[in-house]
XYZ file of C-alpha atoms in Angstrom:
782
model
C 65.234 93.940 92.165
C 67.544 91.950 89.630
C 66.573 88.350 88.018
C 68.389 86.442 91.020
C 66.497 87.695 93.397
C 62.806 88.142 91.281
C 63.090 84.472 90.900
C 64.150 83.556 94.676
C 61.435 85.647 96.341
C 59.371 84.374 93.829
C 60.119 80.855 94.447
C 60.035 81.019 98.423
C 56.344 83.521 97.927
C 55.006 79.793 95.381
C 55.665 77.065 98.321
C 54.665 76.634 101.244
C 57.135 77.502 104.295
C 57.459 73.905 105.165
C 57.802 71.968 101.420
C 59.932 71.464 99.044
C 63.382 71.522 101.834
C 65.250 68.879 102.737
C 66.393 68.803 106.270
C 68.835 66.435 107.279
C 72.311 65.513 109.187
C 76.515 65.020 108.105
C 77.705 62.231 110.268
C 81.244 60.149 110.647
C 80.299 57.000 109.467
C 82.757 54.881 111.578
C 82.645 57.685 115.046
C 79.230 59.486 114.888
C 80.755 62.748 115.049
C 79.358 65.581 113.016
C 81.066 66.531 110.006
C 80.562 70.599 110.135
C 80.986 72.139 106.947
C 79.849 68.962 104.984
C 78.865 70.390 100.987
C 75.574 69.544 100.090
C 74.554 70.138 96.513
C 71.818 69.087 93.894
C 73.454 66.954 91.089
C 73.949 68.731 87.917
C 73.173 72.769 89.137
C 74.559 74.999 91.231
C 72.175 74.668 94.008
C 73.928 73.705 97.190
C 74.028 74.595 101.054
C 76.955 73.275 103.685
C 76.414 71.573 107.570
C 76.601 73.600 110.711
C 78.860 72.296 113.484
C 76.416 69.819 114.443
C 76.312 68.954 110.787
C 72.548 69.874 110.424
C 71.795 71.380 106.773
C 68.179 72.663 104.950
C 68.397 72.605 101.148
C 65.652 73.833 99.104
C 64.862 71.903 96.012
C 63.622 73.080 92.900
C 62.307 69.876 92.249
C 61.970 65.724 92.654
C 62.944 63.189 92.067
C 66.664 64.603 93.044
C 70.375 63.068 93.214
C 72.134 64.843 96.184
C 75.697 64.750 96.746
C 77.398 64.898 99.952
C 81.115 65.237 99.996
C 83.628 66.132 102.899
C 87.516 66.804 102.731
C 89.067 63.277 104.434
C 86.399 60.982 103.173
C 84.404 59.245 100.582
C 81.342 61.068 98.633
C 78.000 59.907 99.226
C 75.710 60.211 96.437
C 71.378 59.900 97.770
C 68.965 59.899 95.312
C 65.391 61.372 97.092
C 61.857 60.654 94.679
C 60.109 62.259 97.245
C 61.239 64.094 100.601
C 61.701 61.562 103.556
C 59.188 61.576 106.315
C 62.294 61.946 109.144
C 65.020 63.922 108.545
C 67.901 61.515 107.023
C 71.516 61.027 108.851
C 73.823 60.625 106.140
C 77.317 58.514 106.764
C 80.526 59.148 105.120
C 82.883 56.352 105.110
C 86.672 57.861 105.791
C 88.817 57.995 103.138
C 91.872 55.886 102.570
C 94.672 58.063 104.417
C 98.128 56.735 102.269
C 101.927 58.297 103.308
C 103.611 59.656 99.819
C 106.439 57.665 99.384
C 109.804 59.800 99.535
C 111.481 60.260 96.304
C 114.953 62.472 96.967
C 114.806 65.097 94.431
C 116.006 68.919 94.735
C 111.837 69.448 94.787
C 109.150 68.821 96.468
C 105.870 67.247 95.425
C 104.015 69.647 96.383
C 106.077 72.548 94.204
C 104.948 70.654 91.004
C 101.328 69.962 91.997
C 101.195 74.241 92.749
C 102.408 74.941 89.561
C 99.821 73.079 87.770
C 96.910 74.169 90.200
C 98.477 78.087 89.089
C 98.513 77.566 85.304
C 95.268 75.774 85.596
C 93.777 78.582 87.486
C 95.440 80.833 84.607
C 93.060 79.245 81.865
C 90.046 79.098 83.847
C 90.040 82.372 85.221
C 90.753 83.861 81.594
C 87.454 82.706 80.608
C 85.739 83.844 82.623
C 83.876 87.093 82.140
C 80.907 87.054 84.661
C 79.160 85.268 87.556
C 76.358 85.660 89.855
C 75.270 83.812 92.870
C 72.674 84.374 95.995
C 75.215 84.562 99.059
C 74.108 84.244 103.121
C 76.346 84.961 105.492
C 75.879 85.361 109.521
C 77.898 87.042 111.708
C 78.338 86.289 115.305
C 79.918 89.002 117.635
C 80.324 87.516 121.184
C 82.173 88.944 124.349
C 84.136 86.486 126.877
C 80.607 85.664 128.143
C 78.437 84.657 125.226
C 76.785 86.213 122.331
C 76.288 89.811 121.792
C 74.725 90.508 118.363
C 73.679 88.017 115.712
C 73.151 89.391 112.192
C 72.354 87.861 108.225
C 72.049 88.523 105.593
C 71.148 87.298 101.684
C 72.162 88.565 98.585
C 72.618 88.976 95.126
C 75.823 88.637 94.054
C 77.698 89.604 90.609
C 80.963 89.791 89.352
C 82.245 91.312 86.074
C 85.670 91.027 84.960
C 85.999 94.682 84.072
C 83.926 96.854 87.040
C 84.831 94.622 89.387
C 81.778 93.858 92.390
C 77.728 94.479 92.980
C 75.839 93.594 96.038
C 72.214 93.691 96.418
C 70.978 93.072 100.179
C 67.470 91.497 99.321
C 67.108 90.038 103.412
C 68.110 90.499 106.727
C 67.445 89.667 110.226
C 69.136 90.338 113.083
C 68.778 90.210 117.206
C 67.087 92.965 118.493
C 69.546 94.944 119.695
C 71.244 95.384 116.039
C 71.259 99.037 115.526
C 72.513 98.441 112.245
C 71.831 99.699 109.085
C 70.117 97.279 106.042
C 73.413 97.650 104.042
C 75.069 94.196 105.756
C 77.317 92.760 102.782
C 76.879 89.294 102.509
C 79.383 88.528 99.283
C 81.678 91.638 99.548
C 82.090 90.796 103.405
C 83.851 87.317 102.147
C 87.479 86.486 100.173
C 88.043 84.210 97.842
C 91.034 82.181 99.090
C 91.488 81.662 95.017
C 92.655 85.166 94.224
C 95.972 86.500 93.553
C 95.728 89.323 96.248
C 93.047 89.061 98.841
C 92.426 92.001 101.254
C 92.224 91.251 104.455
C 92.395 94.016 107.443
C 93.838 96.613 105.168
C 96.337 94.048 103.757
C 96.819 92.964 100.516
C 97.913 88.859 100.539
C 99.446 87.332 98.354
C 97.081 84.325 97.523
C 98.697 80.792 97.600
C 97.664 80.593 94.041
C 99.052 83.976 92.838
C 100.933 83.770 89.358
C 104.451 84.316 91.622
C 103.260 82.119 94.881
C 105.987 79.733 94.027
C 108.742 83.121 94.565
C 106.598 83.620 97.862
C 105.482 80.293 99.370
C 106.955 77.525 100.607
C 105.477 74.179 100.180
C 105.745 70.608 101.304
C 103.059 68.038 100.417
C 102.360 66.652 104.043
C 99.884 63.544 102.745
C 97.538 61.930 100.062
C 94.174 60.738 100.508
C 92.054 58.242 98.204
C 88.707 59.294 98.047
C 86.112 58.203 95.272
C 89.272 56.891 93.476
C 90.440 60.022 93.180
C 93.665 61.229 94.767
C 93.430 64.453 97.322
C 96.956 66.230 97.794
C 97.169 68.223 101.203
C 99.574 70.920 101.123
C 101.063 72.994 104.006
C 101.907 76.215 103.039
C 104.285 78.655 104.616
C 105.754 82.153 103.502
C 108.892 82.313 102.086
C 109.521 85.780 103.872
C 109.279 87.182 106.761
C 108.061 90.701 105.772
C 105.732 90.321 103.421
C 101.913 89.694 103.833
C 101.013 86.122 102.962
C 99.466 83.015 104.633
C 100.009 80.124 106.365
C 98.521 76.697 106.652
C 97.203 73.784 104.313
C 95.167 73.228 101.332
C 93.597 70.534 99.500
C 94.168 69.671 95.775
C 92.304 67.255 93.720
C 94.655 65.419 92.212
C 92.795 64.698 88.684
C 91.525 68.285 88.024
C 94.541 70.359 89.941
C 91.984 72.498 91.512
C 91.730 73.676 95.181
C 89.334 71.895 97.092
C 89.602 73.792 100.571
C 92.152 75.982 102.209
C 92.805 76.498 106.069
C 94.536 79.790 106.082
C 95.937 82.364 108.811
C 98.184 85.868 108.327
C 101.693 84.849 109.240
C 103.298 86.787 112.000
C 104.024 90.023 109.102
C 100.269 91.255 110.045
C 100.509 93.819 112.863
C 97.529 95.764 113.625
C 97.677 99.143 115.579
C 96.953 99.721 119.541
C 95.352 98.870 121.286
C 94.497 95.428 120.001
C 97.288 93.692 121.904
C 96.574 89.961 120.025
C 94.552 89.213 117.220
C 93.752 85.834 116.412
C 92.011 84.919 112.740
C 91.325 81.627 110.849
C 89.572 81.746 107.323
C 88.334 78.418 105.471
C 86.852 78.046 102.588
C 85.578 75.042 100.263
C 85.316 75.108 96.017
C 84.034 72.853 94.028
C 83.251 73.465 89.845
C 79.734 72.072 90.204
C 79.994 69.870 87.398
C 81.665 72.817 85.077
C 85.416 73.828 84.198
C 85.573 76.819 86.774
C 85.914 76.192 90.349
C 83.565 78.602 93.032
C 83.627 79.016 96.213
C 81.050 76.894 97.934
C 81.327 78.721 101.239
C 83.655 81.230 103.822
C 84.428 80.944 107.236
C 86.181 82.814 109.572
C 86.965 83.159 113.183
C 88.803 85.581 114.565
C 89.457 87.017 118.321
C 90.972 90.482 119.178
C 92.438 90.900 122.784
C 92.372 95.019 123.047
C 94.325 96.699 126.260
C 94.415 100.054 126.833
C 96.833 99.765 129.560
C 97.998 97.757 132.289
C 94.690 98.998 133.766
C 92.444 98.612 131.701
C 91.460 96.106 129.096
C 88.163 95.811 126.896
C 86.807 92.016 127.116
C 87.936 89.965 124.695
C 86.012 90.610 121.368
C 85.140 86.900 119.179
C 83.826 87.818 115.418
C 82.335 84.522 113.669
C 81.576 84.329 110.294
C 80.286 81.498 107.753
C 78.969 82.145 104.610
C 77.550 80.189 101.885
C 76.922 80.805 97.873
C 74.629 79.441 95.871
C 72.815 79.406 92.126
C 75.986 80.770 90.424
C 75.278 82.149 86.372
C 78.369 82.231 84.982
C 79.558 84.190 81.570
C 75.674 85.698 81.318
C 75.160 89.403 80.633
C 74.971 90.847 84.164
C 72.711 93.504 84.692
C 73.270 96.874 84.305
C 71.178 98.604 86.318
C 73.478 97.029 89.145
C 76.436 99.160 87.835
C 74.545 102.271 87.361
C 76.211 103.989 89.969
C 79.952 103.809 92.229
C 77.714 102.122 95.587
C 79.208 98.587 95.808
C 76.506 96.853 98.005
C 72.973 98.466 97.481
C 70.124 97.515 99.047
C 66.168 96.575 97.836
C 64.348 98.296 100.632
C 61.233 96.446 99.806
C 62.716 92.954 99.827
C 64.316 93.826 103.571
C 61.611 95.645 105.192
C 59.137 92.992 104.315
C 61.357 90.614 105.391
C 60.526 87.845 103.389
C 63.516 85.533 102.044
C 65.062 84.946 105.855
C 61.703 84.061 107.039
C 61.497 80.990 105.427
C 63.112 78.295 105.775
C 66.004 76.807 104.195
C 67.410 80.053 102.721
C 69.863 79.671 105.968
C 72.806 77.441 107.484
C 70.879 76.205 110.517
C 71.500 78.013 113.517
C 73.156 76.212 116.344
C 71.494 76.088 119.831
C 73.355 78.811 121.607
C 72.640 80.866 118.406
C 68.699 80.088 118.870
C 68.990 81.070 122.458
C 70.545 83.949 121.663
C 67.753 85.374 119.142
C 65.320 84.545 122.110
C 66.986 86.180 125.063
C 68.624 88.816 123.098
C 66.553 92.332 123.492
C 67.401 96.003 122.933
C 68.232 96.236 126.522
C 71.840 94.337 125.631
C 73.760 97.595 125.272
C 77.105 96.901 122.836
C 78.976 99.190 124.620
C 77.669 98.274 127.996
C 79.103 94.796 126.529
C 81.937 95.874 126.056
C 82.692 98.227 128.933
C 86.717 97.720 129.728
C 87.303 96.362 132.771
C 90.315 96.750 135.299
C 91.338 99.020 138.221
C 91.477 102.319 136.224
C 87.730 101.323 134.342
C 85.985 103.646 137.254
C 87.970 106.468 135.049
C 86.895 105.451 132.032
C 83.320 105.561 133.290
C 83.664 108.974 134.573
C 84.735 109.861 131.556
C 82.147 108.606 129.707
C 79.466 110.006 131.702
C 81.087 113.292 131.388
C 80.890 113.543 128.052
C 77.669 112.296 127.959
C 76.096 114.977 129.945
C 77.608 117.608 127.764
C 76.543 116.594 125.033
C 74.003 119.313 124.500
C 70.315 118.355 122.533
C 70.358 115.098 123.846
C 67.763 113.602 126.475
C 70.608 113.874 129.207
C 70.974 117.319 129.054
C 67.566 118.240 129.370
C 67.975 122.162 129.480
C 69.147 123.123 126.456
C 67.256 122.349 123.131
C 69.140 119.938 119.912
C 69.786 123.517 117.660
C 71.136 125.080 120.728
C 74.538 124.793 121.525
C 76.305 126.749 124.294
C 80.611 126.551 124.909
C 82.567 128.659 127.177
C 85.685 130.592 126.090
C 88.780 131.060 128.019
C 92.335 131.938 128.027
C 95.354 134.169 129.561
C 97.560 136.422 128.225
C 99.901 138.689 128.405
C 97.315 141.545 127.096
C 93.483 140.332 127.812
C 95.656 138.355 131.227
C 92.522 136.698 132.006
C 89.574 136.353 129.670
C 86.571 134.938 130.085
C 83.401 134.544 128.057
C 81.018 132.407 125.865
C 80.076 131.411 121.942
C 76.364 130.695 121.453
C 74.832 128.405 118.159
C 72.007 128.326 116.592
C 71.361 125.404 114.275
C 68.776 126.961 111.974
C 67.259 124.218 109.151
C 68.073 124.715 105.621
C 71.681 124.556 106.421
C 71.616 128.370 108.051
C 73.663 128.765 111.384
C 74.138 131.985 113.345
C 76.531 132.207 116.276
C 77.118 134.733 118.850
C 80.280 135.685 121.394
C 80.630 137.868 123.721
C 83.763 137.999 126.915
C 85.622 140.305 128.531
C 89.105 140.558 129.356
C 90.010 141.125 133.102
C 93.839 143.102 131.863
C 92.016 145.846 128.970
C 89.994 149.020 129.830
C 87.108 150.609 128.720
C 85.458 150.099 125.358
C 88.709 147.008 124.668
C 88.194 145.086 127.478
C 84.960 143.577 125.488
C 85.109 141.220 122.925
C 82.637 140.160 120.559
C 81.209 138.771 117.611
C 77.703 137.765 115.751
C 78.118 135.608 112.896
C 76.110 133.797 110.122
C 76.802 131.420 107.556
C 74.385 129.322 104.925
C 74.939 126.272 103.593
C 73.391 125.267 100.233
C 73.523 123.135 97.403
C 73.626 119.561 96.837
C 76.077 117.979 99.550
C 76.435 121.514 100.929
C 78.883 122.377 98.126
C 77.893 125.953 98.465
C 78.347 128.325 101.853
C 78.233 132.107 102.556
C 78.608 133.915 105.627
C 79.006 136.929 106.765
C 80.035 138.865 110.275
C 81.089 141.766 112.572
C 83.099 141.645 115.586
C 86.114 143.513 117.864
C 88.536 141.785 120.574
C 92.437 141.188 121.118
C 93.775 139.091 117.636
C 97.081 136.920 117.731
C 99.213 139.058 115.022
C 100.129 135.276 113.496
C 98.563 132.077 112.572
C 99.973 129.362 114.375
C 99.492 125.962 112.996
C 99.725 124.553 116.727
C 99.918 126.933 119.470
C 96.170 127.857 119.552
C 95.356 130.267 122.284
C 94.090 127.538 125.444
C 97.526 125.864 125.189
C 99.790 128.984 124.901
C 97.757 130.174 128.342
C 98.823 126.944 129.740
C 102.691 127.589 128.783
C 102.396 131.324 129.862
C 101.113 130.106 133.324
C 103.768 127.915 133.922
C 106.160 130.375 133.597
C 106.645 130.920 129.542
C 106.715 133.653 127.955
C 103.829 134.637 125.824
C 103.730 132.612 122.605
C 101.547 135.341 120.716
C 101.745 139.224 119.522
C 98.011 140.728 120.304
C 96.803 143.482 118.719
C 92.902 145.033 117.989
C 90.800 144.069 115.837
C 87.277 145.101 114.782
C 85.412 144.862 111.827
C 83.573 143.493 109.150
C 84.192 140.126 106.595
C 82.342 138.258 104.343
C 82.758 135.161 103.217
C 81.695 132.519 99.988
C 83.174 129.316 99.580
C 82.560 126.457 96.863
C 83.430 122.564 96.397
C 83.055 120.102 94.544
C 81.116 117.091 95.864
C 83.585 114.840 96.868
C 85.650 118.225 98.821
C 88.742 117.673 96.351
C 88.488 121.172 94.805
C 87.401 124.020 96.686
C 87.418 127.870 96.443
C 87.009 130.290 99.180
C 87.015 133.851 99.158
C 86.754 136.341 101.667
C 86.705 140.556 101.949
C 87.207 142.211 105.013
C 87.081 145.593 106.672
C 88.957 146.201 109.576
C 90.353 148.873 112.026
C 93.579 147.653 113.669
C 94.805 148.897 116.700
C 98.113 148.325 119.198
C 97.261 146.430 122.750
C 99.555 147.018 125.124
C 101.046 144.082 127.660
C 99.078 144.221 130.866
C 100.750 140.819 133.033
C 103.198 139.368 133.871
C 102.085 136.897 136.025
C 102.854 133.329 136.169
C 101.755 130.620 138.883
C 105.637 130.606 139.963
C 105.532 134.713 140.329
C 108.007 135.385 138.324
C 108.780 139.058 136.903
C 109.036 140.494 133.664
C 109.099 137.351 131.636
C 106.853 138.809 129.017
C 107.996 140.812 126.118
C 106.557 143.676 125.107
C 104.559 143.516 122.124
C 105.468 144.540 118.771
C 103.468 147.801 118.224
C 101.164 148.133 115.472
C 99.776 151.711 114.845
C 96.415 152.841 114.394
C 95.200 151.830 110.655
C 92.093 150.997 108.374
C 92.541 147.167 106.894
C 90.981 146.540 103.505
C 91.835 142.945 101.539
C 90.391 140.546 99.529
C 91.875 136.795 99.444
C 91.319 133.880 97.444
C 92.269 130.552 98.468
C 92.096 127.233 96.499
C 92.713 123.821 97.504
C 93.156 120.466 95.333
C 93.221 117.106 97.070
C 92.338 115.992 100.778
C 91.407 118.906 102.914
C 94.806 118.708 105.466
C 93.856 118.041 109.197
C 95.232 119.377 111.854
C 98.084 118.185 114.149
C 99.568 116.388 111.209
C 96.659 113.205 112.182
C 95.036 112.195 109.498
C 97.221 113.791 107.127
C 96.195 114.137 103.450
C 98.108 115.133 100.354
C 97.019 118.374 99.111
C 98.229 121.429 97.632
C 96.481 125.063 98.914
C 97.549 128.216 97.324
C 96.278 131.881 99.239
C 96.581 134.715 98.024
C 95.216 138.181 99.532
C 95.688 141.465 97.493
C 94.891 145.134 100.089
C 91.814 147.459 98.145
C 91.722 151.175 98.183
C 91.009 153.288 101.036
C 93.252 150.991 102.789
C 96.162 152.029 104.688
C 98.331 149.081 103.812
C 99.270 147.944 100.338
C 100.638 144.348 99.754
C 99.744 141.747 97.842
C 100.570 138.520 99.311
C 100.843 134.964 98.311
C 101.148 131.647 100.150
C 101.649 128.140 98.851
C 101.264 124.887 101.016
C 101.661 121.224 99.313
C 101.450 118.021 100.939
C 102.463 114.889 99.758
C 102.715 110.960 100.942
C 103.905 107.875 99.572
C 104.480 104.704 100.120
C 107.719 103.023 100.321
C 107.880 99.969 101.947
C 105.893 97.173 103.419
C 102.921 98.321 100.571
C 100.921 95.396 101.229
C 100.835 95.736 105.003
C 97.684 97.408 106.226
C 100.238 100.685 107.163
C 103.084 100.515 104.872
C 106.050 102.700 105.196
C 105.268 106.360 104.560
C 107.404 109.545 103.326
C 105.580 112.812 104.067
C 106.457 115.945 102.814
C 105.765 119.392 103.251
C 106.211 122.020 101.364
C 105.772 125.575 102.338
C 106.335 128.811 100.438
C 105.135 132.447 101.180
C 106.294 135.889 99.306
C 105.190 139.260 99.030
C 104.535 142.741 97.272
C 104.732 146.278 98.101
C 105.075 146.051 102.197
C 103.694 143.309 104.103
C 102.037 144.798 107.477
C 103.240 142.604 110.709
C 99.999 141.321 110.859
C 99.984 139.813 107.534
C 104.070 138.263 108.168
C 104.702 135.087 106.741
C 106.756 132.496 109.823
C 107.816 129.081 110.062
C 107.095 127.477 113.107
C 109.237 125.438 116.232
C 106.935 125.544 119.291
C 106.315 127.035 122.391
C 106.840 123.523 124.142
C 107.974 120.033 123.995
C 105.097 119.219 121.510
C 105.183 118.841 118.212
C 103.498 118.032 114.905
C 104.862 117.592 111.888
C 105.308 120.714 109.706
C 107.007 121.923 112.476
C 110.954 122.606 113.307
C 111.694 120.141 116.395
C 115.004 121.819 117.277
C 113.870 125.376 117.396
C 112.131 126.439 120.835
C 110.366 129.681 121.616
C 108.524 132.391 118.748
C 108.184 131.532 115.081
C 110.612 132.835 112.100
C 109.080 135.435 110.387
C 109.480 137.169 107.198
C 107.558 138.519 104.081
C 108.830 136.045 102.107
C 109.781 132.131 103.484
C 110.949 129.035 102.199
C 110.036 125.519 103.932
C 110.740 121.833 103.579
C 109.857 119.117 106.021
C 109.742 115.864 105.537
C 109.335 112.654 107.749
C 109.843 108.612 106.798
C 107.878 106.515 108.963
C 109.411 103.042 108.880
C 106.591 101.128 110.968
C 108.008 98.262 112.650
C 110.415 97.517 109.942
C 113.764 98.000 111.488
C 112.835 96.479 115.106
C 111.844 93.324 112.528
C 115.183 93.521 110.268
C 116.480 93.136 114.348
C 114.255 89.997 115.000
C 112.932 92.555 118.084
C 109.214 91.168 117.400
C 108.135 92.145 120.855
C 108.436 96.005 119.305
C 106.413 95.180 116.425
C 103.488 92.998 118.017
C 103.262 96.442 120.094
C 102.986 98.879 117.212
C 106.569 100.337 117.893
C 108.414 101.961 114.574
C 111.007 103.998 114.381
C 111.073 107.246 111.559
C 112.956 109.936 110.513
C 112.512 113.626 109.823
C 114.334 116.436 108.599
C 113.479 120.258 108.350
C 115.392 123.101 106.393
C 113.480 126.917 106.694
C 114.312 130.318 105.194
C 112.850 133.446 105.851
C 113.627 137.161 104.350
C 113.044 139.120 107.518
C 112.403 142.713 107.960
C 114.634 144.161 110.585
C 113.289 144.067 114.210
C 112.001 140.928 113.478
C 113.121 137.624 114.302
C 114.291 135.071 110.664
C 116.729 133.233 110.056
C 119.203 132.874 107.061
C 119.258 128.805 106.769
C 117.615 126.389 109.574
C 118.246 123.007 109.131
C 117.622 119.928 111.828
C 117.423 115.805 111.516
C 115.882 113.846 113.401
C 114.682 110.301 114.575
C 111.362 109.228 116.357
C 110.252 106.129 118.069
C 106.380 106.066 117.407
C 103.282 103.792 118.761
C 103.881 104.595 122.585
C 100.907 103.530 123.600
C 99.601 103.373 120.514
C 99.191 106.661 120.390
C 102.295 108.688 120.905
C 105.605 109.347 119.412
C 109.074 110.549 121.196
C 111.881 112.442 118.707
C 115.126 113.106 119.194
C 116.511 116.129 116.693
C 119.649 117.403 116.152
C 119.566 121.470 114.665
C 122.830 121.242 112.322
C 124.232 124.172 113.713
C 123.344 123.751 117.109
C 122.138 121.422 120.122
C 119.976 118.320 120.234
C 115.715 119.147 121.395
C 113.470 116.003 122.737
C 110.053 116.147 121.515
C 106.781 114.532 122.183
C 103.532 114.307 120.505
C 100.650 111.692 118.973
C 101.243 109.618 115.652
C 100.281 110.239 112.360
C 97.206 108.214 111.167
C 97.416 107.669 107.429
């Protein structure tokens, strides 16, 4: 535990729970109304707290006598001296400050601009003088639905900041309602923002701070009034963004007229903050107070936020309103001292002192937290572990019964759970089912056994109704061992036999191909039979961004014949004959090296990466070839870079070639699709079977402008609902042996409407030498 935590815990344990705590209430001297968020500080120290919504506060006192300073924007300061703790809770009454109207002088520049220019300049000076800071932070998070509080979580932590190494936080206290099944490391400090920062991170957006060095170019500032309190002028300034496309705030700030520091800010995101579906509306307000504590640095005293989210999956299915409130307080600052090196020993920003947290010795003491409100005290006493968060926000509406049915079905399919009952946790059984022109109807099962120590086994067995004899049976046995820290080394071996697609499709698996065939389309795949063994070994870095895999195969390949033309409509002769593959022995060794994030299926979560695959036939094989394949994807933010989802350019390059005579079952392909569904890396306007070749080259690009086109056209209804516009293109060339389908050059461009129902995308593509095609797919989530 670092030095602040050691001192705080020792001090708290050393005094009785009821001692050295000043409790009181701050109210308006005229109306008697509570003054929430009034600041109460011990004069000459960094010790302080804030009042809750009832005006109540609890302040830990180091020693008595002491002078307490009570402030609230719009009121004169109260300075109260305590020789000893009062017998009853004092009511501190603050007198309203004198409100004056700004004398209007006709100039080209609003006075607020001069004021904020001075604020920005002075902030540069004292910020440059700050090398480090330490503080004790307290935060309370309250989550509610439309009927009341659902969960409360409180945290206390030591917060450290270094101008070169950034933030670190050590959680030293935690408390929550009984249903809060959360990890210990819930931050108290790094979950807040500092509205004085140049760049403020909010919900994945990077907002330009109202005191950013270039803020005058990005904000309109308008002086709306002045207050006179304690012979000090306080300026009230309205803030509005100049540009409707930047991520910026709007609201009000109060500026100290003598020292030109920000006393308080009440800000909310401007209309440029668009959150993806299913969020239909989002409202949040950030409030923060600052103080110098008698020194030269303006430091956060508190942080308060209130957020309301309305989610709707469809007109028939609505999730109850989610309300999240946070109140945080900072105290006991230490400025420009040497920061403990142990907190920077690793890259974890949030760390946990498990001993301090588990003993619950800090938040169990009075005076540490901002006092609870009555409804929060009631929630702590009434909420138990039976209040489930999922149930509290269960969707409502005419289609809610379908949601519950799907949830129940998904729960019942979880193997090894208490609900499943009939299977142990280490055993998983899943069906394997498909239909194609060779197997006809195939049915089987996959059994997986998860042993201890990173070892697991799989067995597959099934039978085809179209094939006869030994060819009708499919089987495979596979074992895999993963070892090393974070499972960075894996070894596997398998033996099996069965039908196999002649080329590996990026988007048309056996199940999708089966559905297309049953509604009257051609079987997307050719098929052949493969039997034999494979042995693989793979290794990856701890981050997974560097990985390599080598595989040895020794197989026997043989041809399979078409056995059925069946589809639901009773069509005849719609299925093509398989490209013939003569009986042959296949032995090869391959090496795959990947750099960057591992690509995900279907373009969802697309990540920049480079992958190189080299395969070489071995002596004893009936084939002699070397096969090279390179795939690279790259993404680049282009516009609206401060937003959660900026405009994004996404590129994919595929280059493949070969030496020797490449067998038909190892041909390279460029795909369109066997259906209207498309994902990134496919040609939209090319339907049917893939282009094949022993060498291919393809380039795919997609520039998603997000909601910017609708914003430019002032169609904010579309922007608020997550719609966007993308333009895309695909270009391909194959060098194809006789008898296969290839292209001397294929070029297309298109436009897509993204964000339909928050998930889908509709595309219109034009083949530059052909017609138009309409496709659909899922949006790409970056």
